Structures are given as structure tokens and as C-alpha cells.
GROMACS .gro file of N, CA, C and O in nm:
model
  308
    1UNK      N    1  -0.502  -0.128  -1.278
    1UNK     CA    2  -0.372  -0.156  -1.219
    1UNK      C    3  -0.363  -0.306  -1.194
    1UNK      O    4  -0.443  -0.363  -1.122
    2UNK      N    5  -0.265  -0.373  -1.257
    2UNK     CA    6  -0.250  -0.515  -1.236
    2UNK      C    7  -0.151  -0.541  -1.122
    2UNK      O    8  -0.094  -0.448  -1.065
    3UNK      N    9  -0.128  -0.667  -1.091
    3UNK     CA   10  -0.043  -0.702  -0.978
    3UNK      C   11   0.099  -0.655  -0.996
    3UNK      O   12   0.163  -0.611  -0.899
    4UNK      N   13   0.150  -0.658  -1.116
    4UNK     CA   14   0.285  -0.609  -1.141
    4UNK      C   15   0.296  -0.461  -1.109
    4UNK      O   16   0.393  -0.416  -1.047
    5UNK      N   17   0.194  -0.384  -1.149
    5UNK     CA   18   0.193  -0.241  -1.120
    5UNK      C   19   0.183  -0.216  -0.969
    5UNK      O   20   0.249  -0.127  -0.916
    6UNK      N   21   0.100  -0.295  -0.903
    6UNK     CA   22   0.085  -0.278  -0.758
    6UNK      C   23   0.215  -0.312  -0.687
    6UNK      O   24   0.259  -0.236  -0.598
    7UNK      N   25   0.278  -0.421  -0.724
    7UNK     CA   26   0.404  -0.460  -0.661
    7UNK      C   27   0.514  -0.357  -0.689
    7UNK      O   28   0.595  -0.328  -0.599
    8UNK      N   29   0.513  -0.301  -0.808
    8UNK     CA   30   0.609  -0.194  -0.841
    8UNK      C   31   0.587  -0.072  -0.754
    8UNK      O   32   0.681  -0.011  -0.702
    9UNK      N   33   0.459  -0.038  -0.734
    9UNK     CA   34   0.425   0.075  -0.649
    9UNK      C   35   0.466   0.050  -0.504
    9UNK      O   36   0.521   0.137  -0.437
   10UNK      N   37   0.443  -0.071  -0.456
   10UNK     CA   38   0.482  -0.107  -0.321
   10UNK      C   39   0.633  -0.094  -0.306
   10UNK      O   40   0.681  -0.036  -0.209
   11UNK      N   41   0.708  -0.146  -0.402
   11UNK     CA   42   0.854  -0.137  -0.398
   11UNK      C   43   0.899   0.010  -0.392
   11UNK      O   44   0.987   0.044  -0.314
   12UNK      N   45   0.837   0.091  -0.473
   12UNK     CA   46   0.872   0.234  -0.477
   12UNK      C   47   0.844   0.302  -0.344
   12UNK      O   48   0.926   0.381  -0.292
   13UNK      N   49   0.729   0.272  -0.286
   13UNK     CA   50   0.692   0.332  -0.157
   13UNK      C   51   0.785   0.284  -0.045
   13UNK      O   52   0.826   0.366   0.038
   14UNK      N   53   0.818   0.158  -0.045
   14UNK     CA   54   0.908   0.104   0.057
   14UNK      C   55   1.046   0.167   0.043
   14UNK      O   56   1.110   0.204   0.145
   15UNK      N   57   1.092   0.182  -0.078
   15UNK     CA   58   1.223   0.245  -0.101
   15UNK      C   59   1.225   0.388  -0.047
   15UNK      O   60   1.320   0.428   0.021
   16UNK      N   61   1.120   0.463  -0.076
   16UNK     CA   62   1.113   0.600  -0.026
   16UNK      C   63   1.105   0.602   0.126
   16UNK      O   64   1.171   0.684   0.191
   17UNK      N   65   1.028   0.511   0.182
   17UNK     CA   66   1.017   0.503   0.329
   17UNK      C   67   1.152   0.474   0.391
   17UNK      O   68   1.191   0.537   0.491
   18UNK      N   69   1.227   0.382   0.336
   18UNK     CA   70   1.360   0.351   0.389
   18UNK      C   71   1.452   0.470   0.382
   18UNK      O   72   1.528   0.495   0.478
   19UNK      N   73   1.448   0.542   0.274
   19UNK     CA   74   1.533   0.661   0.259
   19UNK      C   75   1.500   0.764   0.367
   19UNK      O   76   1.590   0.826   0.426
   20UNK      N   77   1.371   0.784   0.389
   20UNK     CA   78   1.330   0.880   0.490
   20UNK      C   79   1.370   0.835   0.631
   20UNK      O   80   1.416   0.916   0.712
   21UNK      N   81   1.352   0.708   0.660
   21UNK     CA   82   1.390   0.656   0.792
   21UNK      C   83   1.541   0.661   0.814
   21UNK      O   84   1.586   0.678   0.925
   22UNK      N   85   1.618   0.642   0.710
   22UNK     CA   86   1.763   0.643   0.720
   22UNK      C   87   1.823   0.782   0.726
   22UNK      O   88   1.939   0.798   0.764
   23UNK      N   89   1.745   0.881   0.691
   23UNK     CA   90   1.795   1.018   0.692
   23UNK      C   91   1.811   1.066   0.837
   23UNK      O   92   1.746   1.016   0.928
   24UNK      N   93   1.898   1.164   0.856
   24UNK     CA   94   1.921   1.215   0.991
   24UNK      C   95   1.817   1.319   1.030
   24UNK      O   96   1.804   1.353   1.148
   25UNK      N   97   1.746   1.373   0.934
   25UNK     CA   98   1.646   1.473   0.961
   25UNK      C   99   1.507   1.407   0.972
   25UNK      O  100   1.461   1.343   0.882
   26UNK      N  101   1.447   1.429   1.087
   26UNK     CA  102   1.310   1.381   1.108
   26UNK      C  103   1.223   1.500   1.151
   26UNK      O  104   1.189   1.514   1.266
   27UNK      N  105   1.192   1.577   1.052
   27UNK     CA  106   1.110   1.696   1.072
   27UNK      C  107   0.962   1.656   1.073
   27UNK      O  108   0.924   1.542   1.045
   28UNK      N  109   0.878   1.752   1.106
   28UNK     CA  110   0.734   1.728   1.101
   28UNK      C  111   0.691   1.688   0.959
   28UNK      O  112   0.605   1.601   0.941
   29UNK      N  113   0.753   1.751   0.862
   29UNK     CA  114   0.721   1.719   0.720
   29UNK      C  115   0.760   1.575   0.688
   29UNK      O  116   0.686   1.502   0.622
   30UNK      N  117   0.878   1.533   0.735
   30UNK     CA  118   0.925   1.398   0.711
   30UNK      C  119   0.833   1.296   0.778
   30UNK      O  120   0.795   1.196   0.717
   31UNK      N  121   0.795   1.323   0.902
   31UNK     CA  122   0.705   1.232   0.975
   31UNK      C  123   0.569   1.225   0.906
   31UNK      O  124   0.508   1.117   0.895
   32UNK      N  125   0.522   1.336   0.857
   32UNK     CA  126   0.394   1.342   0.786
   32UNK      C  127   0.402   1.258   0.658
   32UNK      O  128   0.310   1.182   0.626
   33UNK      N  129   0.513   1.271   0.587
   33UNK     CA  130   0.530   1.194   0.464
   33UNK      C  131   0.539   1.046   0.496
   33UNK      O  132   0.482   0.961   0.424
   34UNK      N  133   0.607   1.007   0.603
   34UNK     CA  134   0.618   0.865   0.639
   34UNK      C  135   0.479   0.810   0.675
   34UNK      O  136   0.445   0.697   0.637
   35UNK      N  137   0.397   0.890   0.743
   35UNK     CA  138   0.261   0.844   0.774
   35UNK      C  139   0.181   0.824   0.646
   35UNK      O  140   0.105   0.725   0.634
   36UNK      N  141   0.196   0.913   0.550
   36UNK     CA  142   0.128   0.900   0.423
   36UNK      C  143   0.177   0.777   0.347
   36UNK      O  144   0.097   0.701   0.287
   37UNK      N  145   0.308   0.754   0.348
   37UNK     CA  146   0.362   0.635   0.284
   37UNK      C  147   0.305   0.507   0.345
   37UNK      O  148   0.271   0.414   0.271
   38UNK      N  149   0.298   0.502   0.477
   38UNK     CA  150   0.245   0.384   0.544
   38UNK      C  151   0.101   0.359   0.505
   38UNK      O  152   0.060   0.246   0.480
   39UNK      N  153   0.022   0.465   0.497
   39UNK     CA  154  -0.118   0.451   0.457
   39UNK      C  155  -0.129   0.406   0.312
   39UNK      O  156  -0.210   0.317   0.281
   40UNK      N  157  -0.047   0.462   0.225
   40UNK     CA  158  -0.047   0.421   0.085
   40UNK      C  159  -0.006   0.276   0.071
   40UNK      O  160  -0.064   0.202  -0.010
   41UNK      N  161   0.091   0.234   0.150
   41UNK     CA  162   0.133   0.095   0.146
   41UNK      C  163   0.021   0.002   0.192
   41UNK      O  164  -0.001  -0.103   0.131
   42UNK      N  165  -0.048   0.040   0.297
   42UNK     CA  166  -0.159  -0.042   0.344
   42UNK      C  167  -0.266  -0.057   0.236
   42UNK      O  168  -0.320  -0.165   0.215
   43UNK      N  169  -0.295   0.051   0.164
   43UNK     CA  170  -0.394   0.048   0.057
   43UNK      C  171  -0.345  -0.044  -0.056
   43UNK      O  172  -0.424  -0.120  -0.113
   44UNK      N  173  -0.218  -0.035  -0.091
   44UNK     CA  174  -0.164  -0.120  -0.198
   44UNK      C  175  -0.171  -0.266  -0.160
   44UNK      O  176  -0.209  -0.350  -0.242
   45UNK      N  177  -0.128  -0.297  -0.038
   45UNK     CA  178  -0.132  -0.438   0.006
   45UNK      C  179  -0.276  -0.489   0.009
   45UNK      O  180  -0.302  -0.604  -0.029
   46UNK      N  181  -0.369  -0.406   0.052
   46UNK     CA  182  -0.509  -0.447   0.056
   46UNK      C  183  -0.559  -0.474  -0.086
   46UNK      O  184  -0.628  -0.575  -0.108
   47UNK      N  185  -0.526  -0.387  -0.179
   47UNK     CA  186  -0.569  -0.406  -0.318
   47UNK      C  187  -0.509  -0.535  -0.375
   47UNK      O  188  -0.579  -0.612  -0.445
   48UNK      N  189  -0.384  -0.561  -0.346
   48UNK     CA  190  -0.318  -0.682  -0.393
   48UNK      C  191  -0.390  -0.805  -0.336
   48UNK      O  192  -0.418  -0.901  -0.410
   49UNK      N  193  -0.421  -0.803  -0.206
   49UNK     CA  194  -0.492  -0.915  -0.146
   49UNK      C  195  -0.629  -0.933  -0.207
   49UNK      O  196  -0.675  -1.048  -0.228
   50UNK      N  197  -0.699  -0.823  -0.234
   50UNK     CA  198  -0.831  -0.832  -0.298
   50UNK      C  199  -0.820  -0.902  -0.433
   50UNK      O  200  -0.901  -0.989  -0.466
   51UNK      N  201  -0.724  -0.857  -0.513
   51UNK     CA  202  -0.707  -0.915  -0.649
   51UNK      C  203  -0.679  -1.064  -0.640
   51UNK      O  204  -0.733  -1.144  -0.715
   52UNK      N  205  -0.591  -1.102  -0.548
   52UNK     CA  206  -0.555  -1.244  -0.535
   52UNK      C  207  -0.674  -1.328  -0.486
   52UNK      O  208  -0.695  -1.440  -0.531
   53UNK      N  209  -0.753  -1.271  -0.396
   53UNK     CA  210  -0.871  -1.344  -0.346
   53UNK      C  211  -0.971  -1.361  -0.458
   53UNK      O  212  -1.033  -1.468  -0.474
   54UNK      N  213  -0.994  -1.257  -0.537
   54UNK     CA  214  -1.088  -1.267  -0.649
   54UNK      C  215  -1.042  -1.374  -0.749
   54UNK      O  216  -1.123  -1.453  -0.797
   55UNK      N  217  -0.916  -1.376  -0.777
   55UNK     CA  218  -0.862  -1.475  -0.871
   55UNK      C  219  -0.882  -1.615  -0.812
   55UNK      O  220  -0.919  -1.708  -0.884
   56UNK      N  221  -0.854  -1.630  -0.684
   56UNK     CA  222  -0.866  -1.761  -0.618
   56UNK      C  223  -1.008  -1.814  -0.627
   56UNK      O  224  -1.030  -1.935  -0.640
   57UNK      N  225  -1.106  -1.725  -0.621
   57UNK     CA  226  -1.247  -1.766  -0.623
   57UNK      C  227  -1.312  -1.744  -0.759
   57UNK      O  228  -1.432  -1.729  -0.771
   58UNK      N  229  -1.228  -1.746  -0.863
   58UNK     CA  230  -1.275  -1.736  -1.002
   58UNK      C  231  -1.356  -1.614  -1.031
   58UNK      O  232  -1.450  -1.618  -1.110
   59UNK      N  233  -1.324  -1.504  -0.966
   59UNK     CA  234  -1.384  -1.374  -0.995
   59UNK      C  235  -1.282  -1.290  -1.072
   59UNK      O  236  -1.166  -1.324  -1.083
   60UNK      N  237  -1.329  -1.182  -1.128
   60UNK     CA  238  -1.243  -1.095  -1.208
   60UNK      C  239  -1.160  -1.006  -1.116
   60UNK      O  240  -1.216  -0.919  -1.047
   61UNK      N  241  -1.028  -1.023  -1.115
   61UNK     CA  242  -0.942  -0.940  -1.027
   61UNK      C  243  -0.945  -0.793  -1.061
   61UNK      O  244  -0.918  -0.708  -0.977
   62UNK      N  245  -0.982  -0.762  -1.186
   62UNK     CA  246  -0.988  -0.621  -1.228
   62UNK      C  247  -1.105  -0.547  -1.160
   62UNK      O  248  -1.112  -0.425  -1.168
   63UNK      N  249  -1.195  -0.621  -1.098
   63UNK     CA  250  -1.306  -0.559  -1.027
   63UNK      C  251  -1.264  -0.509  -0.888
   63UNK      O  252  -1.337  -0.434  -0.823
   64UNK      N  253  -1.146  -0.549  -0.842
   64UNK     CA  254  -1.096  -0.502  -0.713
   64UNK      C  255  -1.069  -0.353  -0.720
   64UNK      O  256  -1.018  -0.302  -0.820
   65UNK      N  257  -1.109  -0.283  -0.616
   65UNK     CA  258  -1.094  -0.137  -0.609
   65UNK      C  259  -1.020  -0.099  -0.483
   65UNK      O  260  -1.040  -0.162  -0.378
   66UNK      N  261  -0.939   0.006  -0.490
   66UNK     CA  262  -0.874   0.052  -0.365
   66UNK      C  263  -0.980   0.096  -0.265
   66UNK      O  264  -1.078   0.162  -0.302
   67UNK      N  265  -0.961   0.055  -0.144
   67UNK     CA  266  -1.054   0.095  -0.037
   67UNK      C  267  -1.005   0.227   0.023
   67UNK      O  268  -0.887   0.258   0.019
   68UNK      N  269  -1.097   0.303   0.079
   68UNK     CA  270  -1.060   0.433   0.137
   68UNK      C  271  -0.958   0.413   0.251
   68UNK      O  272  -0.961   0.313   0.324
   69UNK      N  273  -0.869   0.510   0.263
   69UNK     CA  274  -0.765   0.504   0.365
   69UNK      C  275  -0.820   0.478   0.506
   69UNK      O  276  -0.766   0.392   0.576
   70UNK      N  277  -0.924   0.549   0.548
   70UNK     CA  278  -0.975   0.523   0.685
   70UNK      C  279  -1.019   0.379   0.705
   70UNK      O  280  -1.001   0.322   0.813
   71UNK      N  281  -1.074   0.317   0.603
   71UNK     CA  282  -1.121   0.179   0.615
   71UNK      C  283  -1.001   0.086   0.628
   71UNK      O  284  -0.996  -0.001   0.715
   72UNK      N  285  -0.901   0.104   0.543
   72UNK     CA  286  -0.783   0.016   0.545
   72UNK      C  287  -0.703   0.036   0.673
   72UNK      O  288  -0.652  -0.058   0.731
   73UNK      N  289  -0.695   0.159   0.718
   73UNK     CA  290  -0.618   0.188   0.840
   73UNK      C  291  -0.684   0.135   0.965
   73UNK      O  292  -0.616   0.119   1.068
   74UNK      N  293  -0.811   0.105   0.961
   74UNK     CA  294  -0.880   0.055   1.081
   74UNK      C  295  -0.877  -0.096   1.093
   74UNK      O  296  -0.929  -0.152   1.191
   75UNK      N  297  -0.818  -0.167   0.997
   75UNK     CA  298  -0.810  -0.312   1.005
   75UNK      C  299  -0.720  -0.351   1.123
   75UNK      O  300  -0.622  -0.287   1.151
   76UNK      N  301  -0.756  -0.461   1.187
   76UNK     CA  302  -0.673  -0.513   1.295
   76UNK      C  303  -0.562  -0.593   1.235
   76UNK      O  304  -0.581  -0.668   1.139
   77UNK      N  305  -0.447  -0.583   1.293
   77UNK     CA  306  -0.330  -0.657   1.244
   77UNK      C  307  -0.320  -0.792   1.310
   77UNK      O  308  -0.347  -0.813   1.419
   0.00000   0.00000   0.00000
């Protein structure tokens, strides 16, 4: 997955998140999906940052791997 693919995935996830937040129905299923979207977004942003850091330090960005959700979700903001 290259940066264009990651950015496209981020855009898609954000679009879906906005649609869910704008809807009038906020069921348990909707809230669960929004939580999943947020976690997926965090993983995508993390992967994008990894790729950019590797490129900056003359490493192969293709070696960047998605980190597990629990690891990404525990980062301090």
C-alpha cells in the first residue's frame, strides 16, 4: 500500500464517518461502526507517518507495516 492508497483510504473512512455523524440515527450499531472507523483511521495515519519517516531517513517506506489496533490506540495525543 503506497501513500496514495493510504490517503485514499483515509478519505473514504472520513467520508463514511461524516455520513454516520450527520445521520439522525445513532444506534449501538452506528456507534460501534464509528469506533471502528476511528481505530482504522488511527492505523492509517500511523502507517502514513511510518512511511514518511522511513523515506526521510533513507529507509524503504515499503517496509512500514500497520501496527495492531491496541498499540495505535494507546498512543498519547
